[in-house]
PDB file of C-alpha atoms in Angstrom:
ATOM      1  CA  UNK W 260    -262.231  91.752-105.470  1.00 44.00           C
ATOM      2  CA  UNK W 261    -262.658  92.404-101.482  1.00 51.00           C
ATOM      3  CA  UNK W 262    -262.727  90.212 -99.347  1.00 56.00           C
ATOM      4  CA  UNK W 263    -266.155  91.242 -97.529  1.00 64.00           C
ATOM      5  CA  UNK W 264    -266.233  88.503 -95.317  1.00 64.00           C
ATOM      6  CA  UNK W 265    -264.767  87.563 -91.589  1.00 63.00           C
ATOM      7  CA  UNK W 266    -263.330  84.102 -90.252  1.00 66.00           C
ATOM      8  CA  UNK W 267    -263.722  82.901 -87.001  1.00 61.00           C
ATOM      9  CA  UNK W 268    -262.269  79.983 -86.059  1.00 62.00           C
ATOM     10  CA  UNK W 269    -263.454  77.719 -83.081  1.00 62.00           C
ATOM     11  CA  UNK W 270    -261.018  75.134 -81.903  1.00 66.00           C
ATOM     12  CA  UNK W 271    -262.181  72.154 -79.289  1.00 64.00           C
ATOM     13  CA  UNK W 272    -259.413  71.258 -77.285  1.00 66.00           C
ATOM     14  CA  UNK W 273    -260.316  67.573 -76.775  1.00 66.00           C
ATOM     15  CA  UNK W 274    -261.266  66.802 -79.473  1.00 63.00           C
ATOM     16  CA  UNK W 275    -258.852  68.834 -81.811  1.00 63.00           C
ATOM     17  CA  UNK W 276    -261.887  69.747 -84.159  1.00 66.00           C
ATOM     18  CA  UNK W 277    -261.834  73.215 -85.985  1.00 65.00           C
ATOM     19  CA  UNK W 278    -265.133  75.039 -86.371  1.00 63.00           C
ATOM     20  CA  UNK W 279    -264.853  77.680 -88.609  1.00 66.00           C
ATOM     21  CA  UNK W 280    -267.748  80.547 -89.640  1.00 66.00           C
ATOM     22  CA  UNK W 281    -267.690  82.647 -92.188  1.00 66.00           C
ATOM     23  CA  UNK W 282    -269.386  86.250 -90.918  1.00 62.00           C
ATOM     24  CA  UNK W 283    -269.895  89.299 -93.548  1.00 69.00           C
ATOM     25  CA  UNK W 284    -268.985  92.904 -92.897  1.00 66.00           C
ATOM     26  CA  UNK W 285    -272.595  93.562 -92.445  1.00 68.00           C
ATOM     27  CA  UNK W 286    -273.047  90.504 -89.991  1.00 69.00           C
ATOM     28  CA  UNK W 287    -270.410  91.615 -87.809  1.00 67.00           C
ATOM     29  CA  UNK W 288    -271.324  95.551 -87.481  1.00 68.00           C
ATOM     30  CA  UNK W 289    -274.919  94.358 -86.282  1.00 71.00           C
ATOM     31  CA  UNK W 290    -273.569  92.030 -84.075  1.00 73.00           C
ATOM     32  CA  UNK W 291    -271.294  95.195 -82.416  1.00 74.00           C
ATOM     33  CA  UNK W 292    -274.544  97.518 -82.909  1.00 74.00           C
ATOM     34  CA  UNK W 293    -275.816  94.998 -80.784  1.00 76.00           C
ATOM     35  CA  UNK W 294    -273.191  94.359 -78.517  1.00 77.00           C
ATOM     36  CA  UNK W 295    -273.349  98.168 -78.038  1.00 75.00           C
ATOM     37  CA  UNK W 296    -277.145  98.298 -77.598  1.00 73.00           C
ATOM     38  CA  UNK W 297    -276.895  96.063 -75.054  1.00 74.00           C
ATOM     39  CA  UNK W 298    -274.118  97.676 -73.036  1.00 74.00           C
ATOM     40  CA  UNK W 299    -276.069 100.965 -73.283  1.00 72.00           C
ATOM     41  CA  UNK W 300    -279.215  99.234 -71.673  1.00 71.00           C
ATOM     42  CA  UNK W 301    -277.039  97.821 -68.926  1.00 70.00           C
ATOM     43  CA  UNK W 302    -275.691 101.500 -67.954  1.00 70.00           C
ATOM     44  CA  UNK W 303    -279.701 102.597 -67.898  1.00 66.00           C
ATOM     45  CA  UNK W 304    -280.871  99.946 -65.912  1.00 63.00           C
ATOM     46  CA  UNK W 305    -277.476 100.484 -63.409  1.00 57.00           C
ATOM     47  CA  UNK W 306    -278.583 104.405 -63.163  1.00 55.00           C
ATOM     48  CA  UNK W 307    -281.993 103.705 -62.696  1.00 52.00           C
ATOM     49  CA  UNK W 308    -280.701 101.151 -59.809  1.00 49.00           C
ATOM     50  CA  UNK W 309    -278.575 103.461 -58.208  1.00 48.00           C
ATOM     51  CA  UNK W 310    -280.478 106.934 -58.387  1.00 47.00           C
ATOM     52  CA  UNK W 311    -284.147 106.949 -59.369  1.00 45.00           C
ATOM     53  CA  UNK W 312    -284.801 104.024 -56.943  1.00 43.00           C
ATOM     54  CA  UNK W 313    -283.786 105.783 -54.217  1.00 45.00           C
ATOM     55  CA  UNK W 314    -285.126 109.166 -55.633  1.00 47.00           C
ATOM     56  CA  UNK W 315    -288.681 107.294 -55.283  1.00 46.00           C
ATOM     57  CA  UNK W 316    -287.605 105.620 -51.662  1.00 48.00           C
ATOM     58  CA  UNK W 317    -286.681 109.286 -50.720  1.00 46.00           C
ATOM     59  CA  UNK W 318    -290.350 110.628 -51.964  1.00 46.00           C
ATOM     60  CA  UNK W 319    -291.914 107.909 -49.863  1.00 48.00           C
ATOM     61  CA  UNK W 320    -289.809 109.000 -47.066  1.00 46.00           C
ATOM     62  CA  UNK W 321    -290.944 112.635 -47.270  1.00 42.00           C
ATOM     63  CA  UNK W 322    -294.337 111.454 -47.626  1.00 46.00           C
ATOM     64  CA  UNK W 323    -294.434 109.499 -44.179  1.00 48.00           C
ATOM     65  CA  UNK W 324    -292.824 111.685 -42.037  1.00 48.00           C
ATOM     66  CA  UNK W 325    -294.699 115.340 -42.977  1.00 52.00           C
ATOM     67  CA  UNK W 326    -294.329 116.355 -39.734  1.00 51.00           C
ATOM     68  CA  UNK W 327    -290.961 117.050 -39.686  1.00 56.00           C
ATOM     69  CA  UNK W 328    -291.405 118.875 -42.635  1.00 56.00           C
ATOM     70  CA  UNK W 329    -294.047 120.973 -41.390  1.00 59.00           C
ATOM     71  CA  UNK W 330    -292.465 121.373 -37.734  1.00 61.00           C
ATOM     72  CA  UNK W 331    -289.495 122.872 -39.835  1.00 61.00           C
ATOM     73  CA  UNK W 332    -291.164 125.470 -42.038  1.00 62.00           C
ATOM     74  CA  UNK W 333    -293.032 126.670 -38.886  1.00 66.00           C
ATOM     75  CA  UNK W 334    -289.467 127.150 -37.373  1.00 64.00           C
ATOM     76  CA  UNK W 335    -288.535 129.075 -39.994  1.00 66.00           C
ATOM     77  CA  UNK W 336    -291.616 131.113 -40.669  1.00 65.00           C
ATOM     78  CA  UNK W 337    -291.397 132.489 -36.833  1.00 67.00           C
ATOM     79  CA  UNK W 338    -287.839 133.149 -37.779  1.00 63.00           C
ATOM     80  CA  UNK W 339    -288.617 135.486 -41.043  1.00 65.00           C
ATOM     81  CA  UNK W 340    -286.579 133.091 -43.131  1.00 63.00           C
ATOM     82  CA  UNK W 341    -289.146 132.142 -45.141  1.00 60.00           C
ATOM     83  CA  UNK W 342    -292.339 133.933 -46.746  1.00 64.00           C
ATOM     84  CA  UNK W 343    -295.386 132.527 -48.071  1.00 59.00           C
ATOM     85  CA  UNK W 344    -293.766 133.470 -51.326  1.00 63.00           C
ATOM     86  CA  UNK W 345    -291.421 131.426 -51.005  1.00 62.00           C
ATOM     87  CA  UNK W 346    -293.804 128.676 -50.344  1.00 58.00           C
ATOM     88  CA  UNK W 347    -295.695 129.490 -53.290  1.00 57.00           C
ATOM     89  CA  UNK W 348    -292.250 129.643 -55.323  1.00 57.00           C
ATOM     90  CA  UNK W 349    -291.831 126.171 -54.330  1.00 52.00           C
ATOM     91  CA  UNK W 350    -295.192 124.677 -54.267  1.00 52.00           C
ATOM     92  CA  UNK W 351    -295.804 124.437 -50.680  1.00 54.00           C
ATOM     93  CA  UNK W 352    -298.039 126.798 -49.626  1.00 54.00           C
ATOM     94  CA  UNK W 353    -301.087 124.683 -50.027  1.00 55.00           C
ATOM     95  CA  UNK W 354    -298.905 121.941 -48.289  1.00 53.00           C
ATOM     96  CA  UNK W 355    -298.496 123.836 -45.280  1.00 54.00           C
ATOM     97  CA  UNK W 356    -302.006 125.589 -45.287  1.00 55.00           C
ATOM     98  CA  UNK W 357    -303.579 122.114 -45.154  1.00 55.00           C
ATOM     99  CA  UNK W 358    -301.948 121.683 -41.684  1.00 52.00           C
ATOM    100  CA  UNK W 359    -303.008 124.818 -40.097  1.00 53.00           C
ATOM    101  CA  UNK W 360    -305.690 125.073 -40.466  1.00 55.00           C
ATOM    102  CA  UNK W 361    -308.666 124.568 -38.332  1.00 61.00           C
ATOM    103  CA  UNK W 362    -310.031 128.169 -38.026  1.00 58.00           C
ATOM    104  CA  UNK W 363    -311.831 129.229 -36.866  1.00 70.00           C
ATOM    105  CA  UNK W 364    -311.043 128.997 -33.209  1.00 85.00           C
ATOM    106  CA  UNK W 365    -310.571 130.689 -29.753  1.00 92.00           C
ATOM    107  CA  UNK W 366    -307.594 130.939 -27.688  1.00 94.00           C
ATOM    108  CA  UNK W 367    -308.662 128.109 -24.831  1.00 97.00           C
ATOM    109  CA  UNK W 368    -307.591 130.655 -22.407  1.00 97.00           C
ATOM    110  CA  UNK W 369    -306.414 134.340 -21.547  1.00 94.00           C
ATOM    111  CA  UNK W 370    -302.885 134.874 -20.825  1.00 94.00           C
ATOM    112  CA  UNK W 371    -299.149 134.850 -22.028  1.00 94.00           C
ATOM    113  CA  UNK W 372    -297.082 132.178 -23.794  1.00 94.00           C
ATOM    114  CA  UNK W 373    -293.969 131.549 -21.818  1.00 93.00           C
ATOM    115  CA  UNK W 374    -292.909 128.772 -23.559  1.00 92.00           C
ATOM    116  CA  UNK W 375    -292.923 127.755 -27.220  1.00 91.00           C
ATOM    117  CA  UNK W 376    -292.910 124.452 -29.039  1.00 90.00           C
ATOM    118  CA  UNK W 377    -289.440 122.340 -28.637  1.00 88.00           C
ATOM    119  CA  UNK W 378    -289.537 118.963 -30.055  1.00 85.00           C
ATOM    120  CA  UNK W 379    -286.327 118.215 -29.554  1.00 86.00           C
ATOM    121  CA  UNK W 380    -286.781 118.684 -25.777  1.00 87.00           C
ATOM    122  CA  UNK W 381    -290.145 116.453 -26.223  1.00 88.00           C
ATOM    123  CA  UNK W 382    -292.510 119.837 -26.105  1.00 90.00           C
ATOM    124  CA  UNK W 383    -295.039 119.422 -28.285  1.00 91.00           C
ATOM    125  CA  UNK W 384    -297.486 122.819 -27.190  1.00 93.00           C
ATOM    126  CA  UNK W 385    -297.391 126.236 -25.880  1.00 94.00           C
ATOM    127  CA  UNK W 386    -297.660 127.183 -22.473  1.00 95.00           C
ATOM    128  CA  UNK W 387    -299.695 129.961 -21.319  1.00 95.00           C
ATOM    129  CA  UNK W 388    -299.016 132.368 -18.101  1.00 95.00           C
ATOM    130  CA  UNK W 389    -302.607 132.343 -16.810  1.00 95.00           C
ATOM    131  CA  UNK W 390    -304.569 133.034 -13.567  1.00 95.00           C
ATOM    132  CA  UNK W 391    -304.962 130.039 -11.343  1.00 95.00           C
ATOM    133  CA  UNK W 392    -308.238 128.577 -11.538  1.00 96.00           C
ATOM    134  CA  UNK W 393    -309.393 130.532 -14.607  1.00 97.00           C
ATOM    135  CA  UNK W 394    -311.747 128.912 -17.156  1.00 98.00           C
ATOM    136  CA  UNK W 395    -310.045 127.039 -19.875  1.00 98.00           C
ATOM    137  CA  UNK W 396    -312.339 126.683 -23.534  1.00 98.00           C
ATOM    138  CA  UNK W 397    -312.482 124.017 -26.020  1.00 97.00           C
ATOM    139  CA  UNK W 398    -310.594 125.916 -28.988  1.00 95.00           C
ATOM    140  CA  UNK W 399    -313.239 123.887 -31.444  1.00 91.00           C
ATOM    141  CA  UNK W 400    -316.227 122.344 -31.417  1.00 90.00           C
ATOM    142  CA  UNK W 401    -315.587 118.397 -31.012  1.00 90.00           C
ATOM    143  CA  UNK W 402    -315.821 115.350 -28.649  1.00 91.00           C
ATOM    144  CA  UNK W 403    -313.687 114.634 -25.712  1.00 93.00           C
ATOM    145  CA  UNK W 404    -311.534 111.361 -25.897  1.00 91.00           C
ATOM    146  CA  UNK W 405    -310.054 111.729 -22.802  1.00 93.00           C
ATOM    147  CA  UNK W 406    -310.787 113.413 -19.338  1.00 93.00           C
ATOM    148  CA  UNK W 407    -308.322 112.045 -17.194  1.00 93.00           C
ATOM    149  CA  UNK W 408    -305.294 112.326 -15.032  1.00 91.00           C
ATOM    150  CA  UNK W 409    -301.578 111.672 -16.581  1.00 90.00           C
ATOM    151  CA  UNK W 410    -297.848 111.496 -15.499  1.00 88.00           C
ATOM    152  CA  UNK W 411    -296.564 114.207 -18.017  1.00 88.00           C
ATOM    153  CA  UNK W 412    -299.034 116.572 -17.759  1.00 91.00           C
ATOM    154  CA  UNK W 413    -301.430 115.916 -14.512  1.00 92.00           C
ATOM    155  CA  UNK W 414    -305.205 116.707 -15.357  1.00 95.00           C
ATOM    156  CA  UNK W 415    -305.833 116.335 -18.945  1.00 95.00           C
ATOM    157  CA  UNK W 416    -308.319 116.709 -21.542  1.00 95.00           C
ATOM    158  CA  UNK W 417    -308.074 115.577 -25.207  1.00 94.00           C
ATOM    159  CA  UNK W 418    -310.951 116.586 -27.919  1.00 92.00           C
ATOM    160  CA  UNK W 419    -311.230 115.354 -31.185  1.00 91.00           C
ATOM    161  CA  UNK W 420    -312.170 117.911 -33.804  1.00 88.00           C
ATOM    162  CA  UNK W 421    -313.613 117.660 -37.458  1.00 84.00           C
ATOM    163  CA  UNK W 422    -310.980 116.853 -40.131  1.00 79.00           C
ATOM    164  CA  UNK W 423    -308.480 114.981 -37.821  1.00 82.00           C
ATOM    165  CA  UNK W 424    -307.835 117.765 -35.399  1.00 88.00           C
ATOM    166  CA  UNK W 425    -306.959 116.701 -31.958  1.00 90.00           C
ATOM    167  CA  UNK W 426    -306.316 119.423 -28.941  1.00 94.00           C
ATOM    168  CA  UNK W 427    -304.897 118.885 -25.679  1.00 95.00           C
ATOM    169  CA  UNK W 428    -305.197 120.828 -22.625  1.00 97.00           C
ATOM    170  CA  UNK W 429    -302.710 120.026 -19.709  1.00 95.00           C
ATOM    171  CA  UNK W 430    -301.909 120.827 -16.171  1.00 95.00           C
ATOM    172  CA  UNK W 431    -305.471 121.441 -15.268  1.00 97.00           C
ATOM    173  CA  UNK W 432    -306.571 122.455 -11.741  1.00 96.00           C
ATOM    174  CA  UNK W 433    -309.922 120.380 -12.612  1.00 96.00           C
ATOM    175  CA  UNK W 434    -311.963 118.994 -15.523  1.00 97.00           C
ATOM    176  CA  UNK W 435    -315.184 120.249 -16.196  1.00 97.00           C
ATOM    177  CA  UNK W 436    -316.100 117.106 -19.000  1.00 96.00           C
ATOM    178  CA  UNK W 437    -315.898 113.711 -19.375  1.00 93.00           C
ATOM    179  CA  UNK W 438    -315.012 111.509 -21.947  1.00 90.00           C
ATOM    180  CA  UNK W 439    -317.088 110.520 -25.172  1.00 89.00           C
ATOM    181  CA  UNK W 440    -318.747 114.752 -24.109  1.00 92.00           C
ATOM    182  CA  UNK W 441    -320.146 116.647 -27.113  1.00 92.00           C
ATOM    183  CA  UNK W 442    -318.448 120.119 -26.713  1.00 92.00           C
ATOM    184  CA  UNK W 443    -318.793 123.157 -28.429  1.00 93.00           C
ATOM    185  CA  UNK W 444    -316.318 125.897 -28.985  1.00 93.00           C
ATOM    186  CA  UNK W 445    -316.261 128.156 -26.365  1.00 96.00           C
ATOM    187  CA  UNK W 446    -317.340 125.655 -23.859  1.00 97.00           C
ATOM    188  CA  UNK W 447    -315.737 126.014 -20.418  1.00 98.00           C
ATOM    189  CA  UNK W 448    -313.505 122.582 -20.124  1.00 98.00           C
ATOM    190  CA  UNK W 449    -311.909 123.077 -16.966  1.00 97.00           C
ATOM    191  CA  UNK W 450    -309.549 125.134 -14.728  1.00 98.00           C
ATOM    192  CA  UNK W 451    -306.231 126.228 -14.782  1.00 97.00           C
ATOM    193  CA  UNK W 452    -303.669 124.926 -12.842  1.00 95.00           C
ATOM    194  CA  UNK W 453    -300.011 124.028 -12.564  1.00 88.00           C
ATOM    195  CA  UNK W 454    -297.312 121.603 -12.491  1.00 83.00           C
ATOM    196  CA  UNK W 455    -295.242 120.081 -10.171  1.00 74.00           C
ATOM    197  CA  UNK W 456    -292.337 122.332 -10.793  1.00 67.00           C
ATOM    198  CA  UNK W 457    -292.172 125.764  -9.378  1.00 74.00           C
ATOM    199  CA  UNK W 458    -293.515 127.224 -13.469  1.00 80.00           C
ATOM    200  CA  UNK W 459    -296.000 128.928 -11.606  1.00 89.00           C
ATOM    201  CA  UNK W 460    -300.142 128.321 -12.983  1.00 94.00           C
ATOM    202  CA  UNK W 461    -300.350 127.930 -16.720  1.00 95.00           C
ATOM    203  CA  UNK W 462    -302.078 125.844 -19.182  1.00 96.00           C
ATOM    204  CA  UNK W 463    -300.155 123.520 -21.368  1.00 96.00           C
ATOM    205  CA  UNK W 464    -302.298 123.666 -25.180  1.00 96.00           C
ATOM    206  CA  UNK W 465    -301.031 120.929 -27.780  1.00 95.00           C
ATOM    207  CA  UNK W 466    -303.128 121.075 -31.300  1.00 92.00           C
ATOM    208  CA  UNK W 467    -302.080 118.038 -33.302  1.00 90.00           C
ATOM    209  CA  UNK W 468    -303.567 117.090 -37.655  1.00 84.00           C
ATOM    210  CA  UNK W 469    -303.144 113.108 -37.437  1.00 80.00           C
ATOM    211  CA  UNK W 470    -299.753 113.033 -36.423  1.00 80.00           C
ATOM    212  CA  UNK W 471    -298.500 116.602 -36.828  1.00 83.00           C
ATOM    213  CA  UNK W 472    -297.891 118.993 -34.657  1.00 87.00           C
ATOM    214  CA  UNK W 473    -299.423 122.535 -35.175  1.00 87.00           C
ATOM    215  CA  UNK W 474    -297.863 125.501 -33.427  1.00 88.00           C
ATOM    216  CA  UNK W 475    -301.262 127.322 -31.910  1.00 90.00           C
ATOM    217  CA  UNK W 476    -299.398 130.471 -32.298  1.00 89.00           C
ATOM    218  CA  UNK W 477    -299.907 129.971 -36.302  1.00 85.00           C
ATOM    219  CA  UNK W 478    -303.512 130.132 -35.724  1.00 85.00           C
ATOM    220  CA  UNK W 479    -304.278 132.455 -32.478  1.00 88.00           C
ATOM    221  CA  UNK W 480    -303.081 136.055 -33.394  1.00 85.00           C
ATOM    222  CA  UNK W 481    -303.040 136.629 -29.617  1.00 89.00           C
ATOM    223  CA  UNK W 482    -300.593 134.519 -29.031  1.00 89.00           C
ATOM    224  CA  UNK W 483    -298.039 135.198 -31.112  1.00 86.00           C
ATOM    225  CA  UNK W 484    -298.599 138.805 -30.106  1.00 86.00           C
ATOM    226  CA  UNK W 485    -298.339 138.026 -26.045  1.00 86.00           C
ATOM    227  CA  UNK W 486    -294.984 135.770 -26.873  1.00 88.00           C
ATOM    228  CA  UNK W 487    -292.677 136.394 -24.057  1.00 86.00           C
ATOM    229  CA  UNK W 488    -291.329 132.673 -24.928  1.00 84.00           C
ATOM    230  CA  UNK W 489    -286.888 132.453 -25.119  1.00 71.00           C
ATOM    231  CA  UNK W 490    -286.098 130.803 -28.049  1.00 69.00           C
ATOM    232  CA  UNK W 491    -284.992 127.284 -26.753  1.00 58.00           C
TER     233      UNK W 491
END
């Protein structure tokens, strides 16, 4: 007859007592099924550790910092890289619709954009080639948040627009508003004017969705047609 059963013997060094158990064939494959189980969940829960974790950290990331994101597929629209098909292909076409949009507005003044939008070098607008003293227009209906001078960009105005839309108008000759001012769109703001460099008269136009930045040529046909701007 087989022998269908296992010793293992347990020996207690100070005391010298033997401990001896007798384990079948059966008892000893479950314990290795087991054993095996167990090492199996242990590689799972290491993966999960060392990938999905961070997968989910990395999604989070992403999430907080859509601005980058969007700066970069506005970059690479102007550039003919990528097509709205390609957005669509990948899902973000609604994405980057939801962030520029606020049509429809008007351009806040008539001219040429000599310079584009450069965050690296800390420019967050356009500037438009414009007629000293010409009227500048709020681009949307909204209310203004700040009238004011500032160090970066001299006379300033700032309106807050429906749905988290901010626009800024800079290097202003003078303000025609005043802060916590119900404007409409169209409204005469204020009048070109220029920096303290030698850039010549131009307005400086920012439009910003919470946080992100929003290239006004996306949105003003006009613009993007009068771009005389050097890729920076």
């Amino acid at each position: 007859m087989k022998n269908n059963f296992f010793s293992v013997v347990l020996i207690n060094q100070k005391s010298k007592q033997n401990f001896s158990i007798n384990l079948s064939k059966h008892t000893v494959y479950l314990i290795l099924l087991l054993c095996c189980s167990c090492f199996v969940s242990f590689i799972i829960l290491v993966y999960q550790a060392y990938y999905q974790i961070p997968n989910i950290k990395q999604h989070a990331i992403i999430h907080n910092n859509k601005k980058d994101i969007i700066v970069l597929l506005n970059e690479l629209k102007d550039e003919n890289l990528i097509t709205d098909s390609t957005l669509l292909k990948y899902k973000l076409l609604n994405e980057y619709d939801s962030f520029n949009q606020i049509a429809p507005i008007v351009k806040p003044v008539e001219g040429i954009i000599t310079r584009g939008v450069n965050t690296q070098k800390k420019h967050y607008g356009i500037d438009i080639a414009a007629s000293l003293k010409s009227d500048v227009h709020a681009t949307q209906d909204g209310i203004v948040i700040l009238s004011d001078e500032t160090k970066k960009l001299g006379k300033t105005i700032i309106i807050a627009h429906p749905n988290n839309y901010y626009s800024i108008y800079g290097h202003l000759y003078k303000t025609k508003c005043t802060a916590r001012e119900f404007i409409k769109k169209g409204q005469t703001i204020g009048l070109v004017g220029q920096a303290d460099s030698n850039e010549g008269p131009h307005l400086h136009f920012e439009i910003w969705k919470n946080n992100i930045i929003i290239d006004p040529r996306n949105l003003i046909k006009e613009y993007k047609e009068n771009d005389v701007s050097i890729k920076e």
